[in-house]
Coordinates of C-alpha atoms in Angstrom, one line a residue:
Chain A
X200 CA 35.6 -13.7 45.8
X201 CA 35.7 -12.4 49.4
X202 CA 38.8 -10.5 50.5
X203 CA 38.4 -12.0 54.0
X204 CA 39.4 -15.4 55.3
X205 CA 36.4 -17.7 55.3
X206 CA 35.9 -17.7 59.1
X207 CA 35.9 -13.9 59.1
X208 CA 33.5 -13.7 56.2
X209 CA 31.2 -16.2 57.9
X210 CA 31.1 -14.0 61.0
X211 CA 30.3 -10.9 58.9
X212 CA 27.5 -12.9 57.2
X213 CA 26.0 -14.1 60.5
X214 CA 26.2 -10.6 62.1
X215 CA 24.6 -9.1 59.0
X216 CA 21.5 -11.3 59.6
X217 CA 20.7 -9.3 62.8
X218 CA 17.9 -6.7 62.5
X219 CA 19.2 -3.2 61.7
X220 CA 22.7 -4.4 60.9
X221 CA 23.9 -3.7 57.4
X222 CA 27.0 -5.0 55.6
X223 CA 29.3 -2.2 56.8
X224 CA 28.1 -2.4 60.4
X225 CA 28.5 -6.2 60.4
X226 CA 32.1 -5.8 59.1
X227 CA 32.8 -3.2 61.9
X228 CA 31.4 -5.6 64.6
X229 CA 33.4 -8.5 63.2
X230 CA 36.6 -6.5 63.4
X231 CA 35.7 -5.4 67.0
X232 CA 35.3 -9.0 68.0
X233 CA 38.6 -9.9 66.3
X234 CA 40.3 -7.2 68.3
X235 CA 38.6 -8.1 71.6
X236 CA 40.2 -10.5 74.1
X237 CA 39.4 -14.2 73.6
X238 CA 37.6 -14.2 76.9
X239 CA 35.2 -11.4 75.9
X240 CA 34.6 -12.8 72.5
X241 CA 33.8 -16.3 73.8
X242 CA 31.6 -14.9 76.6
X243 CA 29.4 -13.5 73.8
X244 CA 29.4 -16.9 72.0
X245 CA 28.5 -18.7 75.3
X246 CA 25.8 -16.2 76.1
X247 CA 24.1 -16.8 72.7
X248 CA 24.5 -20.6 73.1
X249 CA 23.1 -20.5 76.6
X250 CA 20.1 -18.4 75.8
X251 CA 19.2 -20.7 72.8
X252 CA 19.5 -23.8 74.9
X253 CA 17.9 -22.7 78.2
X254 CA 15.3 -20.1 77.2
X255 CA 11.8 -21.3 76.0
X256 CA 8.3 -20.0 76.4
X257 CA 6.2 -20.1 79.6
X258 CA 3.6 -22.8 79.4
X259 CA 1.0 -20.4 80.8
X260 CA 1.6 -16.9 79.3
X261 CA 4.2 -17.6 76.5
X262 CA 6.6 -15.0 78.0
X263 CA 10.3 -16.0 77.8
X264 CA 11.1 -18.5 80.6
X265 CA 14.1 -20.5 81.7
X266 CA 11.8 -23.2 83.1
X267 CA 8.2 -24.4 82.4
X268 CA 6.9 -21.1 83.9
X269 CA 8.2 -17.6 83.6
X270 CA 9.1 -15.6 86.7
X271 CA 5.9 -13.6 86.7
X272 CA 3.6 -16.7 86.4
X273 CA 5.7 -18.4 89.2
X274 CA 5.3 -15.3 91.5
X275 CA 2.5 -16.1 94.0
X276 CA 2.2 -12.4 94.9
X277 CA 0.9 -11.5 91.4
X278 CA -2.8 -11.2 90.9
X279 CA -3.8 -14.2 88.7
X280 CA -7.3 -12.7 88.1
X281 CA -6.0 -9.8 86.0
X282 CA -4.3 -10.7 82.7
X283 CA -2.6 -8.1 80.5
X284 CA -2.4 -9.1 76.8
X285 CA 0.6 -7.9 74.9
X286 CA 2.0 -8.6 71.4
X287 CA 5.6 -9.6 72.2
X288 CA 7.6 -10.6 75.3
X289 CA 9.5 -7.3 74.9
X290 CA 6.3 -5.4 75.6
X291 CA 6.2 -6.7 79.2
X292 CA 9.3 -4.8 80.1
X293 CA 7.9 -1.2 79.8
X294 CA 4.7 -2.2 81.6
X295 CA 6.8 -3.8 84.5
X296 CA 8.9 -0.6 84.6
X297 CA 5.7 1.4 85.6
X298 CA 5.2 -0.7 88.8
X299 CA 1.5 0.0 88.3
X300 CA 0.5 -3.5 87.1
X301 CA 0.4 -6.4 89.5
X302 CA -1.4 -9.0 87.5
X303 CA -0.1 -11.5 85.0
X304 CA 0.5 -11.5 81.2
X305 CA -0.5 -13.2 78.0
X306 CA 1.9 -12.9 75.0
X307 CA 0.1 -13.2 71.7
X308 CA 3.3 -13.5 69.5
X309 CA 2.3 -10.7 67.2
X310 CA -0.8 -8.7 65.9
X311 CA -3.5 -9.6 63.5
X312 CA -3.0 -8.5 60.0
X313 CA -5.1 -10.3 57.4
X314 CA -3.4 -8.3 54.7
X315 CA -0.1 -9.9 55.6
X316 CA -1.7 -13.3 56.2
X317 CA -1.5 -13.1 60.0
X318 CA -4.9 -14.6 61.2
X319 CA -6.1 -15.4 64.7
X320 CA -4.8 -19.0 64.3
X321 CA -1.3 -17.7 63.8
X322 CA -1.4 -16.0 67.3
X323 CA -1.9 -17.4 70.8
X324 CA -5.5 -16.1 70.9
X325 CA -7.2 -19.5 71.3
X326 CA -4.8 -20.1 74.3
X327 CA -6.0 -16.8 75.8
X328 CA -9.7 -17.8 75.5
X329 CA -8.9 -21.2 77.1
X330 CA -7.1 -19.4 79.9
X331 CA -10.0 -17.0 80.5
X332 CA -12.8 -19.5 80.2
X333 CA -11.1 -22.5 81.8
X334 CA -11.1 -23.6 85.5
X335 CA -8.8 -21.4 87.6
X336 CA -5.8 -23.1 89.3
X337 CA -6.5 -24.5 92.8
X338 CA -7.0 -21.8 95.4
X339 CA -7.1 -19.0 92.8
X340 CA -9.8 -16.6 91.7
X341 CA -11.1 -16.9 88.2
X342 CA -9.9 -14.2 85.7
X343 CA -12.1 -11.1 86.2
X344 CA -10.3 -8.6 83.9
X345 CA -8.4 -8.8 80.6
X346 CA -6.3 -5.7 79.9
X347 CA -5.7 -5.3 76.1
X348 CA -2.2 -3.7 75.9
X349 CA -1.6 -4.3 72.2
X350 CA 0.2 -1.5 70.4
X351 CA -1.9 1.5 69.5
X352 CA -1.2 0.9 65.8
X353 CA -3.7 -0.2 63.2
X354 CA -2.8 -3.9 63.6
X355 CA -2.7 -3.6 67.4
X356 CA -6.2 -1.9 67.4
X357 CA -7.6 -4.6 65.1
X358 CA -6.2 -7.3 67.4
X359 CA -7.8 -5.6 70.5
X360 CA -11.2 -5.2 68.8
X361 CA -11.1 -8.9 67.7
X362 CA -10.3 -10.2 71.1
X363 CA -12.8 -7.9 72.8
X364 CA -15.6 -9.1 70.5
X365 CA -14.7 -12.8 71.1
X366 CA -14.4 -12.4 74.9
X367 CA -17.8 -10.6 75.0
X368 CA -19.3 -13.8 73.7
X369 CA -17.1 -16.4 75.4
X370 CA -16.7 -14.8 78.8
X371 CA -19.3 -12.1 79.3
X372 CA -18.6 -12.0 83.0
X373 CA -15.0 -10.8 82.4
X374 CA -14.3 -7.1 82.1
X375 CA -12.2 -6.2 79.0
X376 CA -10.2 -3.0 79.2
X377 CA -7.9 -1.2 76.8
X378 CA -4.9 0.9 77.7
X379 CA -5.9 4.6 77.6
X380 CA -4.8 6.7 74.7
X381 CA -3.5 10.2 75.4
X382 CA -0.7 12.7 75.5
X383 CA 2.8 11.8 76.7
X384 CA 3.9 13.6 79.8
X385 CA 6.1 16.6 79.0
X386 CA 4.7 17.0 75.4
X387 CA 3.3 20.2 74.0
X388 CA -0.3 20.3 72.9
X389 CA 0.8 22.3 69.9
X390 CA 2.5 19.2 68.5
X391 CA -0.1 16.7 69.4
X392 CA -1.8 14.9 66.5
X393 CA -5.5 15.1 66.1
X394 CA -6.3 11.4 66.7
X395 CA -4.3 11.2 70.0
X396 CA -5.6 14.6 71.3
X397 CA -9.2 13.6 70.3
X398 CA -8.9 10.4 72.3
X399 CA -7.3 12.3 75.2
X400 CA -10.3 14.6 75.2
X401 CA -12.8 11.8 74.9
X402 CA -11.1 9.9 77.8
X403 CA -10.7 13.0 80.1
X404 CA -11.0 12.5 83.8
X405 CA -12.5 14.6 86.6
X406 CA -9.9 16.1 89.0
X407 CA -10.8 15.2 92.5
Chain B
X313 CA 10.4 25.1 47.6
X314 CA 13.6 23.5 46.6
X315 CA 13.7 20.9 43.9
X316 CA 14.9 18.4 46.5
X317 CA 11.6 18.6 48.4
X318 CA 8.0 18.0 47.6
X319 CA 4.8 19.1 49.3
X320 CA 1.9 16.8 48.4
X321 CA -1.4 15.3 49.7
X322 CA -1.0 11.7 50.6
X323 CA -2.9 8.8 52.1
X324 CA -0.9 6.3 54.2
X325 CA -1.5 2.9 52.7
X326 CA 1.0 1.0 54.9
X327 CA 3.3 1.7 57.8
X328 CA 6.1 -0.7 58.5
X329 CA 8.4 -0.7 61.6
X330 CA 12.0 -0.2 60.6
X331 CA 15.1 -0.1 62.6
X332 CA 15.1 1.2 66.2
X333 CA 12.3 3.8 66.0
X334 CA 11.7 4.5 62.3
X335 CA 8.8 3.7 60.0
X336 CA 8.8 3.0 56.3
X337 CA 5.6 4.3 54.7
X338 CA 3.7 3.4 51.5
X339 CA 1.9 6.6 50.5
X340 CA -0.5 7.2 47.7
X341 CA -0.5 10.7 46.2
X342 CA -2.6 12.3 43.5
X343 CA 0.2 13.5 41.3
X344 CA 3.0 11.1 42.1
X345 CA 1.2 7.8 42.5
X346 CA 2.6 5.4 45.0
X347 CA 5.6 6.8 46.9
X348 CA 7.9 5.2 49.5
X349 CA 9.1 7.3 52.4
X350 CA 11.0 6.8 55.6
X351 CA 9.9 8.7 58.8
X352 CA 12.8 8.8 61.2
X353 CA 12.0 8.5 64.9
X354 CA 8.3 8.1 64.1
X355 CA 7.8 5.4 66.7
X356 CA 9.1 7.4 69.7
X357 CA 6.3 8.5 72.0
X358 CA 7.4 12.1 71.7
X359 CA 7.8 12.0 67.9
X360 CA 6.4 15.2 66.3
X361 CA 4.5 12.9 63.9
X362 CA 2.5 11.3 66.6
X363 CA -0.2 9.0 65.1
X364 CA -0.2 10.9 61.8
X365 CA 1.7 8.3 59.9
X366 CA -0.6 5.4 60.8
X367 CA -2.5 3.8 57.9
X368 CA -5.6 5.6 56.6
X369 CA -4.4 9.1 57.5
X370 CA -5.1 11.7 54.8
X371 CA -2.1 14.1 55.1
X372 CA -0.4 17.0 53.6
X373 CA 3.3 15.8 53.7
X374 CA 6.6 17.4 53.0
X375 CA 9.1 15.0 51.6
X376 CA 12.8 15.4 51.1
X377 CA 13.5 13.7 47.8
X378 CA 16.3 11.2 47.6
X379 CA 17.9 9.8 44.5
X380 CA 16.7 6.3 45.5
X381 CA 13.1 5.0 46.0
X382 CA 12.8 6.0 49.6
X383 CA 12.2 9.7 50.4
X384 CA 12.2 11.2 53.9
X385 CA 9.2 12.6 55.6
X386 CA 10.1 16.0 57.0
X387 CA 6.6 17.2 58.1
X388 CA 3.1 15.9 58.1
X389 CA -0.2 17.8 58.7
X390 CA -3.5 16.0 59.1
X391 CA -6.3 16.6 56.6
X392 CA -8.4 13.7 57.8
X393 CA -7.5 11.3 60.7
X394 CA -10.5 8.9 60.1
X395 CA -10.6 8.2 63.9
X396 CA -14.1 6.7 63.9
X397 CA -13.3 3.9 61.5
X398 CA -10.6 2.7 63.8
X399 CA -13.1 2.0 66.6
X400 CA -14.8 -0.9 64.8
X401 CA -13.3 -4.2 63.6
X402 CA -15.4 -4.2 60.3
X403 CA -14.6 -0.7 59.2
X404 CA -10.9 -1.1 60.2
X405 CA -10.8 -4.3 58.1
X406 CA -12.6 -2.7 55.1
X407 CA -10.2 0.3 55.2
X408 CA -7.2 -2.1 55.3
X409 CA -8.4 -4.1 52.3
X410 CA -9.2 -0.9 50.4
X411 CA -5.6 0.4 50.9
X412 CA -4.2 -3.0 50.1
X413 CA -6.2 -3.1 46.8
X414 CA -4.8 0.3 45.9
X415 CA -1.3 -0.7 46.8
X416 CA -1.5 -3.9 44.7
X417 CA -3.2 -2.4 41.6
X418 CA -1.3 0.9 41.5
X419 CA 2.3 0.3 42.6
X420 CA 4.0 2.7 40.3
X421 CA 4.6 6.5 40.5
X422 CA 2.2 7.2 37.6
X423 CA -0.1 10.0 38.7
X424 CA -3.7 9.0 39.2
X425 CA -5.8 11.6 40.9
X426 CA -9.0 9.5 40.2
X427 CA -7.6 6.7 42.3
X428 CA -6.5 9.0 45.1
X429 CA -9.9 10.7 45.3
X430 CA -11.7 7.4 45.2
X431 CA -9.6 6.1 48.1
X432 CA -10.1 9.3 50.0
X433 CA -13.9 9.1 49.4
X434 CA -13.9 5.4 50.5
X435 CA -12.1 6.2 53.8
X436 CA -14.4 9.2 54.4
X437 CA -17.5 7.0 53.9
X438 CA -16.1 4.2 56.2
X439 CA -15.4 6.8 58.9
X440 CA -18.9 8.3 58.6
X441 CA -21.0 5.1 58.7
X442 CA -20.1 1.5 59.2
X443 CA -22.8 0.5 56.7
X444 CA -20.1 1.2 54.0
X445 CA -18.0 -1.7 55.3
X446 CA -20.6 -4.3 54.1
X447 CA -19.2 -6.6 51.4
X448 CA -21.4 -5.0 48.6
X449 CA -20.0 -1.6 49.3
X450 CA -16.4 -2.9 49.3
X451 CA -17.0 -4.7 46.0
X452 CA -18.4 -1.4 44.5
X453 CA -15.2 0.3 45.6
X454 CA -13.0 -2.4 44.0
X455 CA -15.0 -2.2 40.8
X456 CA -14.5 1.5 40.6
X457 CA -10.9 1.0 41.3
X458 CA -10.6 -1.3 38.3
X459 CA -12.3 1.4 36.2
X460 CA -9.9 4.0 37.4
X461 CA -7.0 1.7 36.4
X462 CA -8.5 1.2 32.9
X463 CA -9.6 -2.4 33.5
X464 CA -13.4 -1.9 33.2
X465 CA -15.1 -5.2 32.6
X466 CA -17.5 -5.4 29.7
X467 CA -21.0 -5.8 31.1
X468 CA -23.4 -4.6 28.3
X469 CA -22.7 -7.4 25.8
X470 CA -20.8 -10.6 25.4
X471 CA -17.0 -9.8 25.7
X472 CA -16.3 -12.5 23.1
X473 CA -18.9 -12.2 20.3
X474 CA -20.8 -9.0 21.1
X475 CA -24.1 -10.7 21.6
X476 CA -26.3 -8.7 24.0
X477 CA -28.8 -11.4 25.0
X478 CA -28.4 -14.7 26.9
X479 CA -25.5 -13.4 29.0
X480 CA -24.9 -16.1 31.5
X481 CA -21.3 -16.2 32.5
X482 CA -18.2 -14.1 33.3
X483 CA -14.8 -14.6 31.8
X484 CA -11.8 -12.8 33.3
X485 CA -9.8 -13.8 30.2
X486 CA -12.4 -12.4 27.8
X487 CA -12.8 -9.3 29.9
X488 CA -16.4 -9.4 30.9
X489 CA -19.8 -11.1 30.7
X490 CA -20.2 -13.8 28.0
X491 CA -23.2 -15.4 26.4
X492 CA -24.2 -19.1 26.6
X493 CA -22.4 -19.8 23.3
X494 CA -19.0 -18.4 24.5
X495 CA -19.0 -19.5 28.1
X496 CA -16.4 -22.3 27.7
X497 CA -13.8 -20.6 30.0
X498 CA -16.3 -18.7 32.1
X499 CA -18.0 -19.2 35.4
X500 CA -21.8 -18.8 35.8
X501 CA -22.9 -15.3 36.6
X502 CA -26.5 -14.9 37.8
X503 CA -28.8 -12.2 36.7
X504 CA -28.6 -10.7 40.2
X505 CA -24.8 -10.6 40.2
X506 CA -24.8 -9.1 36.7
X507 CA -27.3 -6.5 37.9
X508 CA -25.2 -5.7 40.9
X509 CA -22.1 -5.1 38.8
X510 CA -24.0 -2.8 36.4
X511 CA -25.6 -0.9 39.3
X512 CA -22.3 -0.6 41.2
X513 CA -20.6 0.9 38.2
X514 CA -23.4 3.4 37.6
X515 CA -24.1 4.6 41.1
X516 CA -21.9 6.8 43.4
X517 CA -19.9 4.9 45.9
X518 CA -22.1 6.2 48.8
X519 CA -25.1 4.6 47.1
X520 CA -23.6 1.2 46.4
X521 CA -26.3 -1.4 45.6
X522 CA -27.0 -4.5 47.7
X523 CA -27.3 -8.1 46.6
X524 CA -27.7 -11.6 48.0
X525 CA -24.6 -13.5 49.3
X526 CA -24.4 -15.8 46.3
X527 CA -24.6 -12.9 43.8
X528 CA -21.9 -11.0 45.8
X529 CA -19.6 -14.1 45.7
X530 CA -20.0 -14.2 42.0
X531 CA -19.4 -10.4 41.7
X532 CA -16.3 -10.8 43.9
X533 CA -14.9 -13.6 41.6
X534 CA -15.6 -11.5 38.5
X535 CA -13.7 -8.5 40.0
X536 CA -10.8 -10.8 41.2
X537 CA -10.5 -12.5 37.8
X538 CA -10.5 -9.2 36.0
X539 CA -7.7 -8.0 38.2
X540 CA -5.7 -11.2 37.7
X541 CA -6.1 -11.4 34.0
X542 CA -5.6 -7.8 33.1
X543 CA -3.6 -6.2 35.9
X544 CA -1.8 -9.4 36.9
X545 CA -2.7 -8.6 40.5
X546 CA -4.2 -10.9 43.1
X547 CA -6.7 -9.1 45.3
X548 CA -7.2 -10.4 48.9
X549 CA -10.7 -11.9 49.3
X550 CA -13.1 -9.9 51.4
X551 CA -13.7 -11.0 55.0
X552 CA -17.2 -12.2 55.3
X553 CA -17.6 -13.1 58.9
X554 CA -19.3 -11.2 61.7
X555 CA -20.4 -8.2 59.7
X556 CA -22.9 -5.5 60.7
X557 CA -22.6 -6.2 64.4
X558 CA -22.2 -3.5 67.0
X559 CA -18.6 -2.8 68.0
X560 CA -17.1 -4.5 71.0
X561 CA -17.4 -2.8 74.3
X562 CA -14.2 -2.0 76.1
X563 CA -15.1 -1.1 79.6
X564 CA -13.2 0.9 82.1
X565 CA -13.4 -0.8 85.5
X566 CA -14.5 0.9 88.7

C-alpha cells in the first residue's frame, strides 16, 4: 500500500514514465511541484496539454509542426532542392545551430535495425523517395542533393547505405552525400579512436 | 589489478543508448561469456571512448565490476575496428546478424573461448572481403556456432533410427537428418542441402561451401529448427535481398 495520497502517487507514477527518471527522482519532482506555486504547476500542465493538442508532424518533412507545415518547410528562403535526412526531429536542432545548412529536412522517425525489427516500412523512407522522384512544387527546382545526416552509429550507417543504394536506382540524377566523419575540434589526436581517425585521414582536404 | 576490476578482450555485440549520454553495452568475452556494461558519457562527441564502443569492435576493455549485472567500462583499447565492413550494407547486415546470433545463443556468463574466436574470425572475414556476407557463408557461421554451443546436428546417419542410407529429411526435434521411414515430423532435405551442411561443418569458415538457393533455404531451416528445439532460441532469418552488389556511392558535391 502506498504511503502517499492517491493523487500524489499518481503524479509520481506519471513522472516515473519519463525517460531517465527513476522512482526516487520522480518522487523528488513530485514534491517540487507540490511546493511550487499553483500558477507555476498549472503552467507546466497547460504546456503539456497545449503541446499535445497543437503539435503534429509536418506534411512534407515530418518535423514537428504547429500547422500543416513546419517553419522550415514554410520558409520561402530555404533551398528546396537540397534535402537533409535525419533520424529524429531533435537532430534538426544541432544542424540548424551550425548556420551552414540552408536546405530543407526529411525526418525518418528512427534508423533501420532489422535485428530489432525496424525495417524500411517502419520509417518514412518511402515518403523520401516520393519526395525526391515526384514533381517539384510550382516554381521550384527539383531536388538535386540528398544529404544523409543519420547518426554515425551502426544503425545510422546501415540506414544511410540503404537509402543511398535505393536513390542510386530511383533517382540517379540526384547527388547523395553523407556527413563527413572526423575529429571534433579541440580534441587530442592521442585520444582519437582508430575508426574516426582513419576516416578523418581518408577524407582529408587540401589546404588552399 | 584489484578484485573489483577486470581486464579482458571483448567484442561489442550491441550498444544501446541510455540516459543523457551513456551507452549500455552487450559484450562477448572469451573467459566471462556475455557481459553487460555501462559506458558513461560515451555518446558525447569528446568522449575518450570515441567510436570504440560501437558494435563489431574487438577491444581490450577494463571493467569496474559491480555487484549487479551491469559493470562499468573504465577504458577501452581497439584490437580491431573492422572499419571496412561498415562501408557496405551487406557486410554490415551480416555482422549484425552474426552478433545477434551469438547474443541469443550464448546469453550467460559461461566462458566459451571457441565462440569468441569464431565471432572474431567471422568479423575479420567480413571486414576483409564482402564475399563472406553471402548467405552460404553466414549459414556456415551459424552452423559452427551451434557446434560450439554443443548443439551439433547429426548428419551422418538417421537421428531417429541410425540408418545411414535413404536420408531424405531433417527433423529439429530428432536432432538431425532422418531417413524416409522416420521422416514423419521432418521437412524434406535435398541431397544438395545435406551436402552443404556436411561441407560447411568440415571446412574452415573462410572456405564455406556454396549451394543453390533452394538448398540454402533448407539448410537455414535445419539450423533454425536445431536452435529452436535444442537451445530454445529463435534465430533471425537471413536477409536475402540485394546481395553481392557493389556498395552505394556517396558522392561529395563540387
